[in-house]
Every structure is written in C-alpha cells, then in structure tokens.
Amino acid sequence: RPRVLSGIQPTADSFHLGNFLGALQQWVPLQEDFDAFYFIPDLHAITVAQDPKELRRRTKIAVAQLLAVGIDPDRSTLFVQSQVPEHAQLAWVLNCITGFGEASRMTQFKDKSAKQGAENASVGLFTYPVLMAADILLYRPQRVPVGEDQRQHLELARDLAQRFNTRFGKAFVIPEAQIIKGTAKIYDLQDPTSKMSKSGPSPAGLINLLDDPKVSAKKIKSAVTDNEREIRYDRETKPGVSNLLTIQSALLGTPVETLVAGYAGKGYGDLKSDTADVLTDFVTPLRTKVDEYLADEAELDRIIAAGAHRAREVSSQTLATVYEKVGFLTPK
Ligand code: TYM
C-alpha cells in the first residue's frame, strides 16, 4: 500500500478548527487506502520555550484528540516523535546538505522569529523545516496531507530528497503535499484575512475544538463579516462570510454553492447561528471522546508505545540506508 505521513504539534491544550479542517479531516479517510503514519512532533514543539510538565500533558491530549477524531491505532501508526530517535539522527544529515540561504528563505521562520526578535530565536527554530523534512523522508510516503501554511516546508523536503538521491544514491521517495483546496486555509474569525492560529491577535478569532461549545458558538456569532447583506462566497471582498461558509460546508459535507442557494433571502444572523449549531454538533461528542481516552491512561500509554515500535521498524531501515550511503561505518 502507498504511504501517507503527517504531524501536528502539541503546543496548546486543544487543536483548533483550522488544524482540523486543513489537516486532520483528510487524515481519517486516508487510512482506508494508505499505510498511514501520524505523529505528534514534540521535538518541533521545543523550538520555542515549553514548560516540561505542560508539554507532557499536551502531548497526551494531542494523542487523545487524534484518537477521538478517528485515527485508528490498529490500522495506522500513531506515534510521538521524541520516541523515535531516527528523526533527530536523519535531521542532522539533512542539515549538512541544506544551504544556509535556503533555510533563511523559509517564511514561517521569518514570521516566527520576527515575533520574538530574530536575535532571540533558537537555532532549533531556524532548522525546524529540516527536521520536518527528516520526519517525512524517513517513512518514504507518497503524500503528506497538510494545510496551505506547510507548502513551502514540503517543497524543501522534496528538494532535500532529490539532492540526497542525486549526490549519494537513491534513499528517498519524493513526497507530494496533499492540500485540500477549499479548506487549505481557515481564517481568523475576527480578522478574516489572516490565518486562524493559536498565536492570532485575539482569542475571539480562534475556535478550539475542546473549548466549551457555548463559548465557540458565541465566537461564531460575533465573527467579523461586512456591511452588505448578501450571503455569497467571495474571498476577496467578503472574507468573513466566505470563511463561515467554508467552515459550515466542510463540517456538514455540503458544497458551498448548495449552502449559498439555501440562504437566498436570508441574513448574516442565519448564517452565523446555523454555523454555530453545526459546530456545536461536531465538537460536543468529540470532547466526550477525548475525555474517555484520557481517562484510560494505561491504554493511551500502550497505544503510544506500540506506535513508536512500529514507526522504528520503518525509520531504522531508512536511516541505516542513509548512514551507509554517506559513508559512516556499519556497526559490527
Ligand atoms: P501545525 O501543528 O502548526 O498544524 C497542524 C496542521 O494544521 C494545518 N493548519 C491549518 N490548516 C488550515 N487552516 C489553518 N488556519 C491552519 N492552521 C494550521 C497545518 O497546515 C498542518 O497541516 N510543521 C507542522 C508539523 C509537522 C509536520 C511534519 C507536518 C512536523 N513535522 C511532517 C507534516 C509532516 C506544523 O507545525 O503543523
């Protein structure tokens, strides 16, 4: 079976709606036809300061959320990055074939480091996309399902794979980003021209999957729209309305055009309260499931351990090939 791989960071108490609609939503059905590897990149998380206790707690919540949205640990390999040492080992080799200028052009690094003052950014943050390339290339996946903001990182992973294969002989598959057009970028509810993100300007713009549904419904109802009355999809002139249509459409599985047709003669209040209802129906059972998975700590630990074991079966083989090709001695 062909492979897919993707990861999501454990840097908050909850995944947000952008994470779900851009990425996780794709992960679940891909399990049908692909040998799927999904993981929590905790090594990536520490590129910015983390409280150790919180990191450990959030990593478990992250795993529980993946189980709750429908990642099946019997079919897919679900693991935590730091338990698979090959990620850091391959990252070093890839660091050594990445140009300093090439890494400097990564826009996410530029944005994130600008926020903390470039002088204070860690070297880990700088080399973050190289570690991400290692995450991917170790498992030789054909596809990597992500949101739009990861596209440039995927390009780097492809370039590095190609470069290594050319220089040392074929070790890697060249992966493709799989980005769903409609939901590649979910926008902030208060500033619908920028991406929904946990580090956005206002908490009112962000929907966390595990927040109280009443709080989330209120946020939807106070979403910024525009001064017209007409409900139609137009990202340029009606970003707020378009974002709500996208969210409702994706959660319901109903095309945007069908929703728009149904809103003929109706107002923004209807769009907002329907979207809030759809969201409430989606998150309410999810919260219960997450709590159930978190309550059985022994089972959660077992799933995590089994995932690491399976991941290493693949990652250790790729790393051995790479080490051999770059000229390291084979341990006897
Ligand atoms: P992370 O943890 O920031 O986000 C996880 C996934 O959610 C997507 N996403 C969005 N999609 C649509 N709209 C949004 N507003 C939105 N915000 C986030 C992201 O595109 C991502 O797919 N570097 C990665 C984690 C990572 C990884 C990997 C991913 C580490 N190694 C290897 C794939 C393969 C990250 O920080 O994603």
Short mmCIF file of C-alpha atoms and ligand atoms in Angstrom, two decimals:
data_model
loop_
_atom_site.label_atom_id
_atom_site.label_comp_id
_atom_site.label_asym_id
_atom_site.label_seq_id
_atom_site.Cartn_x
_atom_site.Cartn_y
_atom_site.Cartn_z
CA ARG A 1 0.00 0.00 0.00
CA PRO A 2 1.18 3.55 -0.68
CA ARG A 3 2.06 5.64 2.36
CA VAL A 4 0.97 8.93 3.86
CA LEU A 5 2.54 10.78 6.75
CA SER A 6 1.66 13.90 8.68
CA GLY A 7 2.12 15.54 12.07
CA ILE A 8 0.51 18.07 14.37
CA GLN A 9 2.20 19.96 17.19
CA PRO A 10 1.25 19.57 20.86
CA THR A 11 1.62 23.27 21.63
CA ALA A 12 -1.82 24.03 23.06
CA ASP A 13 -4.46 22.36 25.21
CA SER A 14 -6.60 21.83 22.13
CA PHE A 15 -6.27 21.58 18.39
CA HIS A 16 -8.12 24.39 16.61
CA LEU A 17 -10.66 24.37 13.83
CA GLY A 18 -8.02 25.28 11.22
CA ASN A 19 -5.96 22.22 12.19
CA PHE A 20 -8.99 20.03 11.87
CA LEU A 21 -10.36 21.33 8.59
CA GLY A 22 -6.99 21.83 6.88
CA ALA A 23 -5.30 18.64 8.01
CA LEU A 24 -6.97 16.16 10.38
CA GLN A 25 -10.12 15.99 8.32
CA GLN A 26 -8.05 14.49 5.50
CA TRP A 27 -6.10 12.13 7.71
CA VAL A 28 -9.05 9.98 8.72
CA PRO A 29 -10.29 8.80 5.28
CA LEU A 30 -6.71 8.34 4.02
CA GLN A 31 -6.41 5.42 6.46
CA GLU A 32 -8.63 3.41 4.11
CA ASP A 33 -6.24 3.21 1.19
CA PHE A 34 -2.89 4.21 2.63
CA ASP A 35 -0.43 2.87 5.12
CA ALA A 36 -0.70 5.94 7.33
CA PHE A 37 1.86 7.38 9.76
CA TYR A 38 0.57 10.16 12.01
CA PHE A 39 2.61 11.66 14.79
CA ILE A 40 2.97 14.37 17.41
CA PRO A 41 6.14 16.42 16.71
CA ASP A 42 7.23 17.23 20.25
CA LEU A 43 10.80 17.88 19.08
CA HIS A 44 9.36 20.67 16.94
CA ALA A 45 7.42 21.99 19.92
CA ILE A 46 10.59 22.79 21.87
CA THR A 47 11.92 25.10 19.15
CA VAL A 48 10.08 27.69 21.24
CA ALA A 49 10.14 27.58 25.06
CA GLN A 50 7.82 24.99 26.63
CA ASP A 51 7.04 24.17 30.21
CA PRO A 52 8.08 20.50 30.59
CA LYS A 53 5.02 19.46 32.60
CA GLU A 54 2.68 21.18 30.17
CA LEU A 55 4.42 19.65 27.17
CA ARG A 56 3.98 16.15 28.56
CA ARG A 57 0.31 16.79 29.34
CA ARG A 58 -0.39 18.38 25.97
CA THR A 59 1.30 15.54 24.12
CA LYS A 60 -1.13 13.10 25.72
CA ILE A 61 -4.10 15.35 24.99
CA ALA A 62 -2.90 15.57 21.40
CA VAL A 63 -2.82 11.79 21.04
CA ALA A 64 -6.27 11.55 22.63
CA GLN A 65 -7.62 14.12 20.16
CA LEU A 66 -6.27 12.17 17.20
CA LEU A 67 -7.97 9.03 18.50
CA ALA A 68 -11.18 11.00 19.08
CA VAL A 69 -11.32 12.37 15.53
CA GLY A 70 -10.98 8.84 14.19
CA ILE A 71 -7.33 7.89 13.81
CA ASP A 72 -7.37 4.13 14.34
CA PRO A 73 -4.17 2.90 16.02
CA ASP A 74 -4.76 -0.63 14.76
CA ARG A 75 -4.72 0.49 11.14
CA SER A 76 -2.39 3.47 11.28
CA THR A 77 0.88 4.07 13.05
CA LEU A 78 0.24 6.75 15.67
CA PHE A 79 3.38 7.86 17.49
CA VAL A 80 5.25 10.57 19.36
CA GLN A 81 8.31 11.94 17.56
CA SER A 82 10.75 12.03 20.50
CA GLN A 83 10.31 8.27 20.99
CA VAL A 84 11.72 7.62 17.53
CA PRO A 85 15.35 8.79 17.68
CA GLU A 86 15.85 8.40 13.92
CA HIS A 87 14.07 11.74 13.36
CA ALA A 88 16.81 13.70 15.09
CA GLN A 89 19.51 11.50 13.55
CA LEU A 90 18.34 11.99 9.97
CA ALA A 91 17.78 15.70 10.61
CA TRP A 92 21.49 16.09 11.30
CA VAL A 93 22.45 14.53 7.98
CA LEU A 94 19.92 16.71 6.15
CA ASN A 95 21.19 19.81 7.99
CA CYS A 96 24.51 19.12 6.35
CA ILE A 97 23.07 19.23 2.82
CA THR A 98 20.83 22.26 3.42
CA GLY A 99 22.10 25.66 2.38
CA PHE A 100 22.12 28.41 5.00
CA GLY A 101 20.48 30.72 2.45
CA GLU A 102 17.92 28.10 1.55
CA ALA A 103 16.90 27.72 5.21
CA SER A 104 16.84 31.51 5.62
CA ARG A 105 14.15 31.79 2.96
CA MET A 106 11.57 29.80 4.93
CA THR A 107 8.73 32.26 5.52
CA GLN A 108 7.45 30.59 8.68
CA PHE A 109 10.86 31.05 10.31
CA LYS A 110 10.92 34.67 9.25
CA ASP A 111 7.45 35.27 10.72
CA LYS A 112 8.02 33.38 13.95
CA SER A 113 11.50 34.74 14.60
CA ALA A 114 10.38 38.31 13.84
CA LYS A 115 7.77 37.91 16.59
CA GLN A 116 10.37 37.11 19.27
CA GLY A 117 13.07 39.35 17.83
CA ALA A 118 15.35 37.49 15.41
CA GLU A 119 18.31 37.58 17.84
CA ASN A 120 16.34 35.60 20.42
CA ALA A 121 15.05 32.89 18.10
CA SER A 122 16.62 29.49 18.73
CA VAL A 123 18.80 27.72 16.19
CA GLY A 124 16.24 24.92 16.53
CA LEU A 125 13.56 27.22 15.13
CA PHE A 126 15.85 28.03 12.21
CA THR A 127 16.45 24.40 11.35
CA TYR A 128 12.86 23.33 12.10
CA PRO A 129 11.97 22.72 8.41
CA VAL A 130 14.96 20.39 8.06
CA LEU A 131 13.72 18.29 10.97
CA MET A 132 10.33 18.28 9.29
CA ALA A 133 11.95 17.02 6.08
CA ALA A 134 13.53 14.22 8.12
CA ASP A 135 10.13 13.34 9.64
CA ILE A 136 8.73 12.89 6.19
CA LEU A 137 11.59 11.28 4.30
CA LEU A 138 12.20 8.57 6.93
CA TYR A 139 8.90 6.92 6.04
CA ARG A 140 9.10 7.30 2.25
CA PRO A 141 5.49 8.50 1.93
CA GLN A 142 3.95 9.39 -1.43
CA ARG A 143 1.72 12.04 0.13
CA VAL A 144 1.72 14.44 3.04
CA PRO A 145 -1.74 15.83 3.93
CA VAL A 146 -1.32 19.36 5.36
CA GLY A 147 -2.76 22.88 5.25
CA GLU A 148 -1.50 25.63 2.98
CA ASP A 149 0.97 27.04 5.53
CA GLN A 150 3.13 23.90 5.22
CA ARG A 151 3.53 24.06 1.45
CA GLN A 152 6.95 25.71 1.48
CA HIS A 153 8.25 23.19 4.03
CA LEU A 154 7.09 20.39 1.77
CA GLU A 155 8.98 21.95 -1.13
CA LEU A 156 12.13 21.93 0.97
CA ALA A 157 11.60 18.27 1.85
CA ARG A 158 11.28 17.47 -1.85
CA ASP A 159 14.41 19.43 -2.72
CA LEU A 160 16.43 17.73 0.00
CA ALA A 161 15.22 14.28 -1.03
CA GLN A 162 16.17 14.94 -4.61
CA ARG A 163 19.54 16.38 -3.63
CA PHE A 164 20.41 13.45 -1.40
CA ASN A 165 19.34 10.89 -4.00
CA THR A 166 21.44 12.60 -6.67
CA ARG A 167 24.51 13.05 -4.51
CA PHE A 168 24.57 9.71 -2.66
CA GLY A 169 22.20 7.35 -4.50
CA LYS A 170 18.52 6.75 -4.06
CA ALA A 171 17.37 6.60 -0.45
CA PHE A 172 14.18 8.67 -0.50
CA VAL A 173 10.81 8.85 -2.21
CA ILE A 174 9.91 12.38 -3.41
CA PRO A 175 6.75 13.25 -1.43
CA GLU A 176 3.80 15.34 -2.63
CA ALA A 177 1.88 17.78 -0.47
CA GLN A 178 -1.81 16.96 -0.36
CA ILE A 179 -3.69 20.19 0.30
CA ILE A 180 -7.50 20.41 0.07
CA LYS A 181 -8.36 23.48 -1.93
CA GLY A 182 -11.49 24.59 -0.07
CA THR A 183 -10.11 24.24 3.46
CA ALA A 184 -6.36 24.75 2.92
CA LYS A 185 -6.54 27.92 4.96
CA ILE A 186 -9.20 28.65 7.58
CA TYR A 187 -9.18 32.27 8.66
CA ASP A 188 -9.32 34.09 11.98
CA LEU A 189 -12.93 34.96 12.88
CA GLN A 190 -12.01 38.48 13.95
CA ASP A 191 -9.51 39.13 11.17
CA PRO A 192 -10.68 37.02 8.23
CA THR A 193 -7.72 37.99 6.07
CA SER A 194 -5.23 36.20 8.30
CA LYS A 195 -4.92 32.52 9.09
CA MET A 196 -6.64 31.07 12.15
CA SER A 197 -3.80 30.30 14.54
CA LYS A 198 -3.27 29.86 18.25
CA SER A 199 -0.95 32.86 18.18
CA GLY A 200 -3.53 35.09 16.48
CA PRO A 201 -4.29 38.62 17.68
CA SER A 202 -7.43 37.82 19.70
CA PRO A 203 -8.77 34.65 21.35
CA ALA A 204 -12.19 35.57 19.90
CA GLY A 205 -10.87 34.75 16.44
CA LEU A 206 -9.84 31.20 17.34
CA ILE A 207 -12.07 28.12 17.72
CA ASN A 208 -10.52 25.43 19.91
CA LEU A 209 -12.04 22.00 19.43
CA LEU A 210 -12.07 21.29 23.16
CA ASP A 211 -13.48 24.61 24.35
CA ASP A 212 -16.97 24.79 25.82
CA PRO A 213 -19.27 24.64 22.76
CA LYS A 214 -21.20 27.63 24.13
CA VAL A 215 -18.06 29.74 24.06
CA SER A 216 -17.30 28.63 20.50
CA ALA A 217 -20.88 29.30 19.36
CA LYS A 218 -20.57 32.82 20.74
CA LYS A 219 -17.34 33.36 18.82
CA ILE A 220 -19.01 32.28 15.59
CA LYS A 221 -21.90 34.64 16.27
CA SER A 222 -19.52 37.55 16.79
CA ALA A 223 -17.42 36.78 13.71
CA VAL A 224 -16.47 39.83 11.65
CA THR A 225 -18.41 40.00 8.34
CA ASP A 226 -19.05 43.06 6.14
CA ASN A 227 -21.57 45.85 5.60
CA GLU A 228 -23.55 44.16 2.85
CA ARG A 229 -26.46 41.80 3.39
CA GLU A 230 -25.96 39.27 0.66
CA ILE A 231 -24.62 35.80 1.52
CA ARG A 232 -22.26 34.69 -1.20
CA TYR A 233 -18.75 33.28 -1.47
CA ASP A 234 -16.10 35.82 -2.42
CA ARG A 235 -12.76 35.55 -0.68
CA GLU A 236 -11.57 38.94 -1.88
CA THR A 237 -14.48 41.20 -1.00
CA LYS A 238 -16.31 39.07 1.59
CA PRO A 239 -13.63 37.20 3.54
CA GLY A 240 -15.66 36.85 6.77
CA VAL A 241 -18.79 35.48 5.12
CA SER A 242 -16.71 33.21 2.90
CA ASN A 243 -14.88 31.81 5.92
CA LEU A 244 -18.15 30.98 7.70
CA LEU A 245 -19.47 29.33 4.53
CA THR A 246 -16.27 27.30 4.25
CA ILE A 247 -16.47 26.16 7.86
CA GLN A 248 -20.11 25.16 7.70
CA SER A 249 -19.68 23.48 4.34
CA ALA A 250 -16.70 21.41 5.49
CA LEU A 251 -18.33 20.33 8.76
CA LEU A 252 -21.58 19.35 7.04
CA GLY A 253 -20.06 17.91 3.88
CA THR A 254 -22.36 20.15 1.83
CA PRO A 255 -20.91 22.14 -1.09
CA VAL A 256 -20.64 25.92 -0.58
CA GLU A 257 -22.88 26.59 -3.61
CA THR A 258 -25.68 24.49 -2.10
CA LEU A 259 -25.44 26.42 1.16
CA VAL A 260 -25.43 29.76 -0.66
CA ALA A 261 -28.53 28.80 -2.65
CA GLY A 262 -30.30 27.91 0.61
CA TYR A 263 -29.52 31.35 2.07
CA ALA A 264 -31.31 33.29 -0.66
CA GLY A 265 -33.35 35.97 1.09
CA LYS A 266 -31.77 35.24 4.48
CA GLY A 267 -29.32 37.30 6.54
CA TYR A 268 -25.94 37.03 8.26
CA GLY A 269 -27.69 36.18 11.52
CA ASP A 270 -28.98 32.97 9.94
CA LEU A 271 -25.60 32.06 8.53
CA LYS A 272 -23.97 32.60 11.90
CA SER A 273 -26.48 30.72 14.01
CA ASP A 274 -26.55 27.77 11.59
CA THR A 275 -22.76 27.63 11.54
CA ALA A 276 -22.68 27.80 15.34
CA ASP A 277 -25.18 24.91 15.54
CA VAL A 278 -23.21 22.77 13.10
CA LEU A 279 -20.03 23.42 15.06
CA THR A 280 -21.73 22.57 18.36
CA ASP A 281 -22.96 19.26 16.94
CA PHE A 282 -19.46 18.47 15.81
CA VAL A 283 -17.47 19.36 18.94
CA THR A 284 -19.86 18.09 21.63
CA PRO A 285 -19.27 14.33 21.11
CA LEU A 286 -15.60 14.98 20.37
CA ARG A 287 -15.00 16.41 23.84
CA THR A 288 -16.58 13.38 25.47
CA LYS A 289 -14.42 11.00 23.45
CA VAL A 290 -11.22 12.88 24.29
CA ASP A 291 -12.08 12.66 27.99
CA GLU A 292 -12.68 8.92 27.66
CA TYR A 293 -9.30 8.34 26.02
CA LEU A 294 -7.56 10.48 28.64
CA ALA A 295 -9.27 8.62 31.48
CA ASP A 296 -7.65 5.31 30.48
CA GLU A 297 -4.02 6.27 30.86
CA ALA A 298 -2.68 2.71 30.65
CA GLU A 299 -4.37 2.16 27.30
CA LEU A 300 -3.11 5.50 25.99
CA ASP A 301 0.45 4.58 27.04
CA ARG A 302 0.09 1.22 25.33
CA ILE A 303 -1.04 2.84 22.08
CA ILE A 304 1.87 5.30 22.18
CA ALA A 305 4.42 2.55 22.87
CA ALA A 306 3.08 0.33 20.08
CA GLY A 307 3.18 3.27 17.67
CA ALA A 308 6.82 4.04 18.45
CA HIS A 309 7.73 0.42 17.96
CA ARG A 310 6.08 0.26 14.53
CA ALA A 311 7.48 3.62 13.44
CA ARG A 312 11.01 2.49 14.32
CA GLU A 313 10.70 -0.62 12.17
CA VAL A 314 10.47 1.68 9.16
CA SER A 315 12.60 4.63 10.28
CA SER A 316 15.56 2.50 11.35
CA GLN A 317 15.77 0.92 7.90
CA THR A 318 15.77 4.26 6.11
CA LEU A 319 18.35 5.68 8.50
CA ALA A 320 20.62 2.63 8.02
CA THR A 321 20.48 3.15 4.24
CA VAL A 322 21.29 6.85 4.63
CA TYR A 323 24.19 6.22 7.02
CA GLU A 324 25.64 3.65 4.68
CA LYS A 325 25.36 6.00 1.69
CA VAL A 326 27.00 8.97 3.36
CA GLY A 327 29.97 6.81 4.33
CA PHE A 328 29.51 6.05 8.02
CA LEU A 329 30.95 2.77 9.27
CA THR A 330 28.44 -0.02 9.64
CA PRO A 331 28.34 -1.08 13.32
CA LYS A 332 29.70 -4.62 13.55
P1 TYM B 1 0.83 22.59 12.98
O1 TYM B 1 0.87 21.78 14.23
O2 TYM B 1 1.02 24.05 13.08
O3 TYM B 1 -0.56 22.36 12.26
C1 TYM B 1 -1.08 21.07 12.01
C2 TYM B 1 -1.79 21.07 10.68
O4 TYM B 1 -2.85 22.02 10.66
C3 TYM B 1 -2.75 22.83 9.50
N1 TYM B 1 -3.28 24.17 9.80
C4 TYM B 1 -4.25 24.78 9.11
N2 TYM B 1 -4.97 24.39 8.04
C5 TYM B 1 -5.91 25.24 7.58
N3 TYM B 1 -6.17 26.44 8.12
C6 TYM B 1 -5.47 26.88 9.21
N4 TYM B 1 -5.75 28.08 9.76
C7 TYM B 1 -4.46 26.03 9.74
N5 TYM B 1 -3.59 26.15 10.77
C8 TYM B 1 -2.89 25.00 10.79
C9 TYM B 1 -1.27 22.85 9.16
O5 TYM B 1 -1.05 23.19 7.82
C10 TYM B 1 -0.86 21.44 9.50
O6 TYM B 1 -1.10 20.57 8.43
N6 TYM B 1 5.29 21.81 10.94
C11 TYM B 1 4.00 21.20 11.18
C12 TYM B 1 4.06 19.91 11.96
C13 TYM B 1 4.96 18.89 11.34
C14 TYM B 1 4.68 18.13 10.17
C15 TYM B 1 5.81 17.28 9.99
C16 TYM B 1 3.62 18.10 9.27
C17 TYM B 1 6.15 18.49 11.81
N7 TYM B 1 6.68 17.53 11.00
C18 TYM B 1 5.87 16.39 8.92
C19 TYM B 1 3.69 17.21 8.20
C20 TYM B 1 4.82 16.37 8.03
C21 TYM B 1 3.16 22.17 12.00
O7 TYM B 1 3.68 22.96 12.75
O8 TYM B 1 1.83 21.99 11.90
#
